[in-house]
Coordinates of C-alpha atoms and ligand atoms in Angstrom, one line a residue:
M1484 CA 8.6 -3.9 -37.4
S1485 CA 8.0 -8.0 -38.0
V1486 CA 4.1 -9.0 -38.4
R1487 CA 5.6 -11.3 -35.4
S1488 CA 5.9 -8.6 -33.2
L1489 CA 2.7 -7.1 -34.4
I1490 CA 0.8 -10.0 -33.5
D1491 CA 2.1 -10.4 -30.0
R1492 CA 2.1 -7.0 -28.6
P1493 CA 0.9 -6.8 -24.7
R1494 CA -3.0 -5.8 -24.3
L1495 CA -3.4 -2.0 -24.8
D1496 CA -5.2 -1.2 -22.2
Q1497 CA -2.5 -2.7 -20.1
L1498 CA 0.4 -0.1 -21.4
P1499 CA 1.1 2.6 -18.8
E1500 CA 0.3 5.4 -21.6
W1501 CA -3.3 3.6 -22.4
K1502 CA -3.6 3.7 -17.9
A1503 CA -2.2 7.7 -17.7
L1504 CA -5.0 8.4 -21.0
A1505 CA -7.5 6.8 -18.4
R1506 CA -6.2 8.7 -15.4
H1507 CA -5.9 12.0 -17.5
R1508 CA -9.6 11.5 -18.9
K1509 CA -10.5 11.4 -15.2
S1510 CA -8.8 15.4 -14.6
M1511 CA -10.6 16.4 -17.8
A1512 CA -14.2 15.7 -16.4
K1513 CA -15.1 19.2 -15.5
T1514 CA -13.0 20.8 -18.4
S1515 CA -15.2 22.2 -21.0
I1516 CA -14.3 23.4 -24.7
A1517 CA -15.0 26.9 -23.5
D1518 CA -12.7 26.4 -21.1
L1519 CA -9.8 25.3 -22.9
F1520 CA -10.3 28.6 -25.2
A1521 CA -10.2 30.7 -22.1
A1522 CA -7.5 29.3 -21.1
D1523 CA -5.8 30.1 -24.3
P1524 CA -6.4 33.5 -26.4
R1525 CA -4.3 31.4 -29.3
R1526 CA -5.8 28.1 -29.9
G1527 CA -7.6 28.7 -32.3
S1528 CA -4.1 28.9 -34.6
K1529 CA -2.3 26.5 -32.5
Y1530 CA -4.3 24.2 -32.4
S1531 CA -4.4 23.4 -36.4
T1532 CA -2.7 21.3 -38.9
E1533 CA -2.2 22.9 -42.0
A1534 CA -1.1 20.0 -45.1
L1535 CA -2.0 19.7 -49.1
G1536 CA -4.2 22.8 -49.0
I1537 CA -6.0 21.4 -45.8
H1538 CA -7.2 23.4 -43.2
F1539 CA -7.4 21.1 -40.1
D1540 CA -8.8 22.7 -37.5
W1541 CA -8.8 20.2 -34.7
S1542 CA -9.2 22.8 -31.4
K1543 CA -12.8 22.6 -30.7
H1544 CA -11.6 19.2 -29.1
L1545 CA -12.0 18.5 -25.6
V1546 CA -7.7 17.9 -26.2
S1547 CA -4.9 20.1 -24.1
N1548 CA -1.6 19.6 -24.5
E1549 CA -1.8 17.2 -22.3
T1550 CA -4.1 14.8 -23.7
M1551 CA -2.1 15.3 -27.2
K1552 CA 1.2 14.8 -25.6
L1553 CA -0.4 11.0 -23.9
L1554 CA -1.8 10.1 -27.4
F1555 CA 0.7 10.8 -29.2
A1556 CA 2.9 8.7 -26.7
L1557 CA 0.6 5.9 -26.9
A1558 CA 0.5 5.8 -30.6
K1559 CA 4.0 5.3 -30.5
A1560 CA 4.2 2.5 -27.5
S1561 CA 1.9 1.0 -30.0
G1562 CA 4.4 0.9 -32.5
V1563 CA 1.9 2.7 -35.4
E1564 CA 5.8 4.0 -36.9
G1565 CA 6.5 0.3 -37.0
H1566 CA 3.2 -0.8 -39.2
R1567 CA 3.0 1.9 -41.3
K1568 CA 6.7 0.8 -42.8
A1569 CA 5.5 -2.6 -42.9
M1570 CA 2.6 -1.8 -45.0
F1571 CA 4.4 0.8 -47.3
K1572 CA 7.2 -1.9 -47.8
G1573 CA 4.6 -4.6 -48.6
E1574 CA 4.8 -7.2 -46.1
K1575 CA 2.2 -9.5 -45.1
I1576 CA 0.4 -7.6 -42.3
N1577 CA -3.3 -8.9 -44.0
I1578 CA -2.5 -11.8 -41.4
T1579 CA -6.1 -13.3 -41.6
E1580 CA -5.7 -13.5 -45.4
D1581 CA -1.6 -14.0 -45.7
R1582 CA -1.9 -10.8 -48.1
A1583 CA 0.0 -7.7 -48.3
V1584 CA -2.2 -4.1 -48.4
L1585 CA -0.3 -1.8 -50.7
H1586 CA -3.2 0.2 -52.5
T1587 CA -0.5 2.6 -51.7
A1588 CA 1.3 1.0 -54.9
L1589 CA -1.9 1.7 -57.1
R1590 CA -0.7 5.3 -57.0
A1591 CA 3.3 5.7 -56.9
P1592 CA 4.5 7.2 -59.7
A1593 CA 6.1 4.4 -62.7
D1594 CA 9.3 4.9 -60.7
A1595 CA 9.0 3.6 -57.3
V1596 CA 10.0 0.3 -56.6
I1597 CA 7.8 -1.8 -54.1
K1598 CA 8.1 -5.5 -53.9
V1599 CA 5.4 -8.2 -53.0
D1600 CA 7.2 -11.8 -52.8
G1601 CA 10.2 -10.2 -54.1
E1602 CA 8.4 -8.9 -57.1
N1603 CA 8.0 -5.0 -58.0
V1604 CA 4.3 -4.4 -58.8
V1605 CA 4.6 -1.1 -60.0
P1606 CA 5.0 -1.7 -63.2
A1607 CA 2.4 -3.7 -63.4
V1608 CA -0.1 -1.3 -62.0
H1609 CA 1.4 1.0 -64.5
D1610 CA 0.7 -1.2 -67.2
V1611 CA -3.2 -1.7 -66.6
L1612 CA -3.5 2.3 -66.2
R1613 CA -2.6 2.7 -69.2
R1614 CA -4.7 -0.4 -70.6
M1615 CA -7.4 1.4 -68.8
G1616 CA -6.4 5.1 -70.7
T1617 CA -6.8 3.2 -74.1
F1618 CA -10.2 2.5 -73.2
S1619 CA -10.8 5.5 -71.8
N1620 CA -10.2 7.6 -74.6
Q1621 CA -11.4 4.9 -77.3
I1622 CA -15.0 5.6 -75.4
R1623 CA -14.6 9.1 -74.8
S1624 CA -13.8 9.5 -78.5
G1625 CA -16.6 7.2 -80.0
K1626 CA -13.8 5.0 -81.3
W1627 CA -15.5 2.5 -79.6
K1628 CA -18.7 0.4 -81.0
G1629 CA -21.3 -0.9 -80.2
H1630 CA -22.6 -4.1 -82.1
S1631 CA -24.5 -2.3 -84.0
G1632 CA -21.9 0.2 -84.6
K1633 CA -22.9 2.8 -82.9
A1634 CA -20.4 4.6 -80.5
I1635 CA -21.4 4.4 -77.2
K1636 CA -22.6 6.5 -74.5
N1637 CA -24.0 5.4 -71.5
I1638 CA -21.3 3.3 -69.1
V1639 CA -23.3 1.4 -66.3
N1640 CA -20.9 -0.2 -63.6
I1641 CA -22.0 -3.1 -62.3
G1642 CA -21.0 -4.1 -58.7
I1643 CA -21.1 -3.7 -55.3
G1644 CA -19.6 -3.1 -51.8
G1645 CA -15.8 -1.7 -52.3
S1646 CA -16.1 -2.5 -56.1
D1647 CA -19.2 0.2 -56.1
L1648 CA -19.5 2.9 -53.8
G1649 CA -15.7 4.7 -54.4
P1650 CA -16.5 5.3 -58.2
A1651 CA -19.9 6.1 -57.7
M1652 CA -18.9 8.4 -54.7
A1653 CA -16.5 9.7 -57.0
Y1654 CA -18.8 10.3 -60.1
D1655 CA -20.6 12.1 -57.8
A1656 CA -17.9 14.1 -56.5
L1657 CA -16.0 14.8 -59.3
R1658 CA -19.4 15.6 -61.8
K1659 CA -18.0 18.9 -62.6
Y1660 CA -14.6 17.6 -64.2
S1661 CA -16.6 14.9 -66.0
S1662 CA -17.5 14.3 -69.4
R1663 CA -21.0 15.1 -69.6
D1664 CA -21.3 13.3 -73.4
L1665 CA -21.5 10.4 -71.6
T1666 CA -24.3 8.4 -69.0
I1667 CA -22.7 6.9 -66.3
R1668 CA -24.8 4.6 -63.9
F1669 CA -23.8 2.5 -61.3
V1670 CA -25.7 -0.8 -60.7
S1671 CA -25.0 -2.4 -57.5
N1672 CA -28.3 -3.6 -55.7
V1673 CA -28.9 -7.8 -56.1
D1674 CA -33.0 -5.6 -55.9
A1675 CA -34.1 -5.8 -59.7
N1676 CA -35.4 -2.0 -58.9
D1677 CA -31.9 -0.8 -59.0
F1678 CA -31.4 -2.9 -62.5
Y1679 CA -34.5 -1.9 -63.7
E1680 CA -35.1 1.8 -62.9
K1681 CA -30.9 2.4 -64.2
T1682 CA -31.4 1.3 -67.4
L1683 CA -35.1 2.1 -68.0
D1684 CA -34.2 5.0 -70.1
L1685 CA -30.8 3.6 -71.5
D1686 CA -30.7 2.5 -75.3
P1687 CA -29.0 -1.0 -75.4
T1688 CA -27.2 -0.7 -78.3
E1689 CA -25.4 2.7 -77.0
T1690 CA -24.9 1.1 -73.7
L1691 CA -21.5 -0.9 -72.2
F1692 CA -21.5 -2.6 -68.8
I1693 CA -18.3 -2.7 -67.1
V1694 CA -18.8 -5.5 -64.8
C1695 CA -16.6 -5.0 -61.8
S1696 CA -15.5 -7.4 -58.8
K1697 CA -12.6 -8.8 -57.7
T1698 CA -14.2 -12.7 -57.0
F1699 CA -16.2 -12.3 -59.9
T1700 CA -18.4 -14.7 -58.0
T1701 CA -20.7 -11.7 -55.9
L1702 CA -24.1 -12.6 -56.0
E1703 CA -25.2 -9.4 -56.8
T1704 CA -22.7 -8.5 -59.1
M1705 CA -23.3 -11.9 -60.8
T1706 CA -27.0 -11.9 -60.6
N1707 CA -27.2 -7.6 -62.2
A1708 CA -24.3 -9.2 -64.7
H1709 CA -26.7 -11.8 -65.9
T1710 CA -29.5 -9.8 -66.5
A1711 CA -27.8 -6.9 -68.4
R1712 CA -26.1 -10.0 -71.0
K1713 CA -29.9 -11.0 -71.4
W1714 CA -31.0 -6.8 -71.7
I1715 CA -28.0 -6.6 -74.1
L1716 CA -28.7 -9.7 -76.2
K1717 CA -32.6 -9.2 -76.7
A1718 CA -31.7 -6.1 -78.7
F1719 CA -29.7 -7.9 -80.8
D1720 CA -32.0 -10.6 -81.6
G1721 CA -30.0 -13.1 -79.2
D1722 CA -26.7 -12.5 -81.1
A1723 CA -24.3 -13.9 -78.6
A1724 CA -21.6 -11.8 -80.4
A1725 CA -23.2 -8.7 -79.2
S1726 CA -21.3 -8.8 -75.4
A1727 CA -17.9 -8.8 -76.6
K1728 CA -18.9 -4.9 -77.5
H1729 CA -21.0 -4.4 -74.6
F1730 CA -19.0 -5.7 -71.8
V1731 CA -15.8 -5.3 -69.9
A1732 CA -14.7 -6.8 -66.5
V1733 CA -12.5 -5.7 -64.1
S1734 CA -11.4 -8.5 -61.6
T1735 CA -8.7 -10.4 -59.9
N1736 CA -10.0 -13.7 -61.4
A1737 CA -9.7 -14.3 -65.3
D1738 CA -11.0 -17.7 -65.0
E1739 CA -14.5 -16.4 -63.8
V1740 CA -14.1 -13.6 -66.5
A1741 CA -14.1 -15.8 -69.1
K1742 CA -16.3 -18.3 -67.9
F1743 CA -19.3 -15.1 -67.8
G1744 CA -17.8 -15.0 -71.8
I1745 CA -16.0 -11.5 -71.4
D1746 CA -12.6 -11.9 -73.3
T1747 CA -9.9 -11.2 -71.3
K1748 CA -8.0 -8.6 -73.1
N1749 CA -11.5 -6.8 -71.7
M1750 CA -10.7 -7.4 -68.4
F1751 CA -8.2 -5.0 -66.7
G1752 CA -7.1 -6.7 -63.1
F1753 CA -6.0 -5.9 -60.0
W1754 CA -4.2 -7.8 -57.3
D1755 CA -4.8 -10.1 -54.0
W1756 CA -3.1 -7.4 -51.5
V1757 CA -5.5 -4.5 -53.1
G1758 CA -8.7 -4.9 -50.2
G1759 CA -11.8 -4.2 -52.2
R1760 CA -12.8 -1.0 -49.8
Y1761 CA -9.1 0.4 -50.9
S1762 CA -9.7 -0.3 -54.4
M1763 CA -11.2 2.8 -56.4
D1764 CA -7.8 3.8 -57.4
S1765 CA -7.0 0.6 -59.4
A1766 CA -9.1 -0.7 -62.5
V1767 CA -12.3 -0.7 -60.1
G1768 CA -11.7 3.2 -60.8
L1769 CA -12.3 2.3 -64.9
S1770 CA -15.7 4.2 -64.6
T1771 CA -14.1 7.3 -63.0
M1772 CA -11.1 7.3 -65.4
V1773 CA -14.2 7.1 -68.5
A1774 CA -16.1 10.0 -66.9
L1775 CA -13.0 12.0 -66.4
G1776 CA -10.1 11.1 -68.8
P1777 CA -7.0 9.8 -68.3
K1778 CA -5.7 13.0 -67.4
G1779 CA -8.0 13.9 -64.3
F1780 CA -7.9 9.7 -63.4
R1781 CA -3.4 10.5 -62.7
E1782 CA -4.4 13.7 -60.4
L1783 CA -7.3 12.1 -58.5
L1784 CA -4.2 9.2 -58.0
D1785 CA -1.4 12.3 -57.5
G1786 CA -3.5 13.5 -54.9
F1787 CA -3.8 9.6 -53.0
H1788 CA -0.1 9.7 -53.4
D1789 CA 0.7 13.1 -51.7
M1790 CA -1.2 11.9 -48.9
D1791 CA 0.7 8.7 -48.4
E1792 CA 3.8 10.8 -48.7
H1793 CA 2.8 12.9 -45.7
F1794 CA 1.7 10.4 -43.5
R1795 CA 4.2 8.0 -44.6
S1796 CA 7.0 10.8 -43.7
T1797 CA 5.8 13.4 -41.6
P1798 CA 6.2 13.8 -37.7
M1799 CA 2.9 12.4 -35.9
T1800 CA 2.6 15.9 -33.9
R1801 CA 2.3 17.1 -37.4
N1802 CA 0.6 14.1 -39.6
L1803 CA -3.4 14.9 -40.5
P1804 CA -4.2 11.4 -40.4
V1805 CA -1.8 10.6 -37.0
I1806 CA -3.9 13.6 -35.5
Q1807 CA -7.5 12.7 -36.7
A1808 CA -7.5 9.2 -35.4
L1809 CA -5.8 9.6 -32.1
I1810 CA -8.6 12.0 -31.5
G1811 CA -11.2 9.9 -33.1
L1812 CA -9.5 6.9 -30.6
W1813 CA -9.4 9.7 -27.4
Y1814 CA -13.5 9.8 -27.7
A1815 CA -14.4 6.3 -29.0
D1816 CA -12.5 4.7 -25.9
F1817 CA -12.3 6.9 -23.5
W1818 CA -15.5 8.9 -24.0
D1819 CA -17.7 6.2 -24.7
A1820 CA -18.6 7.9 -28.4
G1821 CA -20.8 5.2 -30.1
T1822 CA -20.4 7.4 -33.2
V1823 CA -19.0 9.8 -35.6
A1824 CA -20.6 11.9 -38.1
I1825 CA -19.3 13.3 -41.5
L1826 CA -20.3 15.9 -43.0
P1827 CA -19.5 17.4 -46.1
Y1828 CA -20.7 20.7 -47.0
D1829 CA -20.6 20.4 -51.1
Q1830 CA -23.4 18.9 -52.9
Y1831 CA -20.9 17.0 -54.1
L1832 CA -19.7 14.5 -51.7
D1833 CA -23.2 13.6 -51.9
R1834 CA -22.2 9.7 -51.1
F1835 CA -18.9 10.6 -49.5
S1836 CA -20.1 9.4 -45.6
A1837 CA -20.9 6.3 -47.1
Y1838 CA -18.3 5.7 -48.9
L1839 CA -16.5 6.6 -45.2
Q1840 CA -18.7 4.2 -44.0
Q1841 CA -17.6 1.6 -45.6
L1842 CA -13.8 1.8 -45.1
E1843 CA -13.8 2.8 -41.5
M1844 CA -16.9 0.0 -40.4
E1845 CA -15.5 -2.7 -42.3
S1846 CA -12.1 -2.3 -41.7
N1847 CA -12.2 -1.8 -38.0
G1848 CA -15.4 -2.9 -36.7
K1849 CA -13.5 -5.8 -34.5
H1850 CA -13.5 -7.4 -31.9
T1851 CA -10.6 -9.8 -32.4
R1852 CA -7.2 -9.0 -32.1
L1853 CA -4.2 -9.9 -34.1
N1854 CA -3.7 -12.3 -31.8
G1855 CA -6.8 -13.6 -31.9
K1856 CA -8.1 -12.8 -28.1
H1857 CA -10.8 -10.4 -27.7
V1858 CA -10.4 -7.0 -27.4
K1859 CA -11.1 -5.4 -23.9
W1860 CA -11.3 -1.6 -25.1
G1861 CA -13.9 -0.2 -27.4
T1862 CA -12.9 -0.4 -32.0
C1863 CA -14.4 1.7 -34.6
P1864 CA -17.7 3.7 -33.6
A1865 CA -20.6 4.0 -36.0
I1866 CA -19.9 6.0 -39.4
W1867 CA -22.9 8.3 -40.5
G1868 CA -23.9 11.5 -42.2
Q1869 CA -25.3 13.7 -44.7
P1870 CA -23.9 16.7 -47.1
G1871 CA -24.5 20.1 -44.9
T1872 CA -26.7 22.3 -45.1
N1873 CA -29.3 19.6 -45.5
G1874 CA -28.8 17.8 -41.9
Q1875 CA -28.4 21.1 -40.1
H1876 CA -32.8 20.9 -40.8
A1877 CA -33.1 17.0 -39.7
F1878 CA -30.8 15.6 -37.5
Y1879 CA -28.3 18.0 -36.0
Q1880 CA -31.2 18.9 -33.6
M1881 CA -29.7 15.3 -32.0
I1882 CA -25.9 16.8 -32.3
H1883 CA -27.0 19.8 -30.3
Q1884 CA -29.3 19.1 -27.6
G1885 CA -29.6 15.3 -27.4
T1886 CA -27.6 13.4 -24.5
R1887 CA -25.1 11.6 -26.6
L1888 CA -21.6 12.8 -27.6
V1889 CA -21.6 12.6 -31.2
P1890 CA -18.0 13.6 -32.2
A1891 CA -18.4 15.1 -36.0
D1892 CA -16.1 15.9 -39.0
F1893 CA -16.5 19.2 -41.3
I1894 CA -15.6 19.6 -44.5
V1895 CA -15.9 22.3 -46.5
F1896 CA -13.9 24.0 -49.7
A1897 CA -12.6 27.9 -49.8
D1898 CA -12.9 28.1 -53.2
P1899 CA -16.4 27.0 -54.9
V1900 CA -16.4 24.4 -57.8
N1901 CA -19.8 26.8 -59.3
K1902 CA -19.7 30.6 -58.6
I1903 CA -23.0 31.5 -59.0
G1904 CA -24.3 34.3 -56.2
D1905 CA -23.0 34.2 -52.9
H1906 CA -24.5 31.0 -52.4
H1907 CA -20.8 29.8 -51.5
D1908 CA -20.3 32.6 -48.5
K1909 CA -23.9 31.1 -47.1
L1910 CA -22.8 27.6 -47.2
V1911 CA -19.1 28.5 -45.5
A1912 CA -21.1 30.9 -42.6
N1913 CA -23.6 27.6 -42.2
V1914 CA -20.3 25.3 -41.3
F1915 CA -18.4 28.0 -38.8
A1916 CA -21.3 28.6 -37.5
Q1917 CA -22.6 25.4 -36.9
T1918 CA -19.0 24.1 -35.1
E1919 CA -19.5 27.5 -33.0
A1920 CA -22.6 26.8 -31.5
L1921 CA -22.1 23.0 -31.2
A1922 CA -18.6 24.1 -29.1
F1923 CA -19.8 26.8 -27.0
G1924 CA -23.7 26.9 -27.2
K1925 CA -26.0 29.9 -25.5
S1926 CA -26.5 29.3 -21.3
V1927 CA -30.1 29.9 -19.8
A1928 CA -29.1 33.1 -18.8
E1929 CA -27.6 34.3 -21.7
I1930 CA -31.4 33.5 -23.4
E1931 CA -33.3 34.6 -20.8
A1932 CA -31.5 38.0 -21.1
E1933 CA -32.7 38.3 -24.8
G1934 CA -36.3 38.1 -22.9
V1935 CA -37.5 34.8 -23.3
P1936 CA -39.3 33.9 -20.4
A1937 CA -37.8 31.6 -17.6
W1938 CA -40.2 28.6 -18.2
L1939 CA -39.2 28.5 -21.6
A1940 CA -35.7 29.3 -21.5
P1941 CA -34.4 25.5 -20.8
H1942 CA -36.0 23.8 -23.5
K1943 CA -33.3 27.0 -26.0
E1944 CA -30.7 26.1 -23.8
M1945 CA -27.5 24.8 -25.8
E1946 CA -25.0 23.2 -23.5
G1947 CA -22.0 23.3 -26.1
N1948 CA -19.0 21.3 -25.6
R1949 CA -19.5 19.2 -28.4
P1950 CA -16.7 18.8 -30.2
T1951 CA -16.4 19.0 -34.0
S1952 CA -13.0 19.0 -36.8
T1953 CA -13.2 21.6 -39.2
F1954 CA -11.7 20.7 -42.2
L1955 CA -11.2 23.6 -44.9
C1956 CA -9.8 22.8 -47.9
D1957 CA -8.7 24.8 -51.1
K1958 CA -11.1 23.6 -54.0
L1959 CA -12.6 20.4 -54.8
T1960 CA -10.6 18.8 -57.5
P1961 CA -9.6 15.1 -58.5
R1962 CA -6.3 15.8 -56.4
M1963 CA -7.7 16.8 -53.6
L1964 CA -10.4 14.3 -53.4
G1965 CA -7.6 11.5 -53.5
R1966 CA -5.2 13.6 -50.6
L1967 CA -9.3 13.4 -48.3
I1968 CA -9.9 9.9 -49.1
A1969 CA -6.3 9.1 -48.4
Q1970 CA -6.0 10.9 -45.3
Y1971 CA -9.2 9.1 -44.3
E1972 CA -7.6 5.3 -45.4
H1973 CA -4.7 6.4 -43.0
K1974 CA -6.9 7.7 -40.0
V1975 CA -8.4 4.4 -40.2
F1976 CA -4.9 2.7 -40.5
V1977 CA -3.7 4.0 -37.4
Q1978 CA -7.0 3.2 -35.1
G1979 CA -6.6 -0.4 -36.4
S1980 CA -3.1 0.0 -35.7
I1981 CA -3.3 0.9 -32.1
W1982 CA -6.2 -1.0 -31.3
Q1983 CA -4.6 -4.0 -33.0
I1984 CA -7.2 -5.5 -35.2
N1985 CA -6.9 -6.4 -38.8
S1986 CA -8.2 -3.4 -40.5
F1987 CA -7.8 -5.2 -43.9
D1988 CA -9.9 -8.4 -43.9
Q1989 CA -13.8 -8.8 -43.4
W1990 CA -14.7 -12.6 -41.8
G1991 CA -18.0 -10.6 -40.3
V1992 CA -19.5 -10.3 -43.6
E1993 CA -18.9 -13.8 -44.7
L1994 CA -21.6 -15.9 -42.8
G1995 CA -25.3 -13.9 -43.8
K1996 CA -23.8 -14.3 -47.1
K1997 CA -23.5 -18.2 -47.4
M1998 CA -26.8 -18.4 -45.2
A1999 CA -28.5 -16.4 -48.1
Q2000 CA -27.1 -18.8 -50.8
A2001 CA -28.5 -22.0 -49.0
M2002 CA -31.7 -20.0 -48.4
I2003 CA -32.5 -19.1 -51.7
P2004 CA -33.6 -22.7 -53.1
E2005 CA -35.8 -23.4 -49.5
L2006 CA -37.6 -19.8 -51.2
K2007 CA -37.5 -20.6 -54.6
S2008 CA -38.7 -24.5 -54.7
K2009 CA -41.7 -25.3 -56.2
D2010 CA -42.0 -28.1 -53.3
R2011 CA -42.5 -27.6 -49.4
P2012 CA -39.1 -27.1 -48.4
K2013 CA -38.1 -29.1 -44.8
L2014 CA -36.8 -26.3 -43.0
A2015 CA -34.4 -26.4 -39.8
H2016 CA -34.0 -22.9 -38.9
D2017 CA -34.9 -21.2 -35.6
S2018 CA -38.9 -20.6 -35.2
S2019 CA -39.4 -17.0 -36.0
T2020 CA -36.3 -17.7 -39.5
N2021 CA -39.2 -20.9 -40.7
T2022 CA -42.0 -18.7 -40.1
L2023 CA -40.9 -16.0 -42.2
I2024 CA -40.2 -18.3 -45.3
R2025 CA -43.3 -20.3 -44.7
K2026 CA -45.6 -16.7 -44.9
Y2027 CA -42.9 -15.8 -47.8
R2028 CA -43.8 -18.5 -50.2
D2029 CA -47.4 -18.3 -48.7
L2030 CA -48.0 -14.5 -50.2
R2031 CA -46.0 -15.5 -53.1
G2032 CA -48.2 -17.9 -54.1
R2033 CA -45.8 -21.2 -53.7
K2034 CA -46.5 -24.3 -51.5
Ligands
LIG887 C1 -14.4 -4.4 -48.8 C2 -15.0 -5.8 -49.0 C3 -16.7 -5.9 -50.0 C4 -16.6 -6.4 -51.3 C5 -17.6 -6.7 -52.2 C6 -17.5 -7.1 -53.3 O1 -13.6 -4.1 -48.4 O2 -14.5 -7.3 -49.4 O3 -17.6 -4.4 -49.7 O4 -15.9 -4.9 -52.2 O5 -18.6 -7.5 -51.3 O6 -16.6 -7.8 -54.1 P1 -16.2 -8.4 -55.5 O7 -15.6 -7.4 -55.8 O8 -15.5 -9.2 -54.8 O9 -17.7 -8.3 -56.2

């Protein structure tokens, strides 16, 4: 499929397949999840898909055979397969930035051939991986010495957004597989509290900073990087030579890296065809590789690649990310669901929902079609969540008894990473119980039959009919984490493709950034600035200056 034909697709809501889904939605209005189960005793096993150690149970959704048939037809009519081919081939499907979208090349095997502008990018990918491996081994073995000759014990990644969330999430998720001799921290916020707290107990002579920024111009990252340099130099009485042993860079911008004062031989590169939120498997994952070692990092990449191959070659009806995407789109567009909850039942996945929040919302939170016109349909819902079981004691109330539809993804692993007593059986029981309760609920009659007074029973009523996906995965390993992340990446791709938006730019974050840059002098200046904002913003600026004792 040519990029031009992607842009020129007919309006989604005018496709016969879309209209058929809208009609079908009406016919489903009175069908409940319980009805669907009653009509088909084998639904639980039939409506599930197994791939790569992931058992995806999608039976507890408001979907019938007919729904799925229509959704697959919509994907076909939308040209998802051609779009997918174009992405894997390195065509410039990120049309607003004129870039290929090739995060899949980052995890391709060394003998793969993937061309951008006629050049095979795979050798360069593996070259950077080798350099990252050498560096990681030097840190892990204590061979890399700081300026005072001491080995490095602390790694601090300075980055934000795509240059932070992935590595920070992966470090938490794979703690069990990480070196315990190293302390690894992540500083992202321009708020000084972040840098202060993350470095408070670290010895600068044993600390190395990875300054991780695709552009190397990001306000937060460069502010933190300059603060880090001062912090290091202070420990070495201002000896500028010290920074060479305490800073490395991850970037696509060699000029800015050199300008900052990091020798480009200590720079790990990547390419403009890797989007920030798709970059944790590029050099942006350097801290992950230091933590896991090169072998563990390769396993993570192999997991991504497994899912790439599954997505690329499995028929739609058995394709895990495709099915997940279509069911999500069904709720977002035809049931008006404004959110999706991501509920991993694994404490190591503490930051998984936050990671997916960026992946999904920055990719598909858009209102402009590829052809420049405004969409006439809903796009990305809000993504949020927390690990279970903690969330059960907090916000699940609203999912169970609230007035809004919140489709939820439950993610759990069969084989526990830490086997202690019966913790894991209790954890898994909670997943299965929650999804059962959400789907089937409990009626007032059933509650009254248990002796609850009639006035109280309605308060205890559980309406059920709350849809969930369950991902029962083998075990949380680097490889499995890679598979899961790639699954969501491709889910996002399929939805963005059908919605006819560009999932790979992020123009919506630009305006606020520019305005903040322009406002910094208005806050800092010694003299009273002339303000020309709206009256609310002007008042806030004046109030802040006043509170800080400025004119
Ligand atoms: C991701 C976004 C964004 C980006 C950060 C950091 O897709 O583009 O989150 O990763 O703004 O940018 P730099 O890596 O250039 O500092």
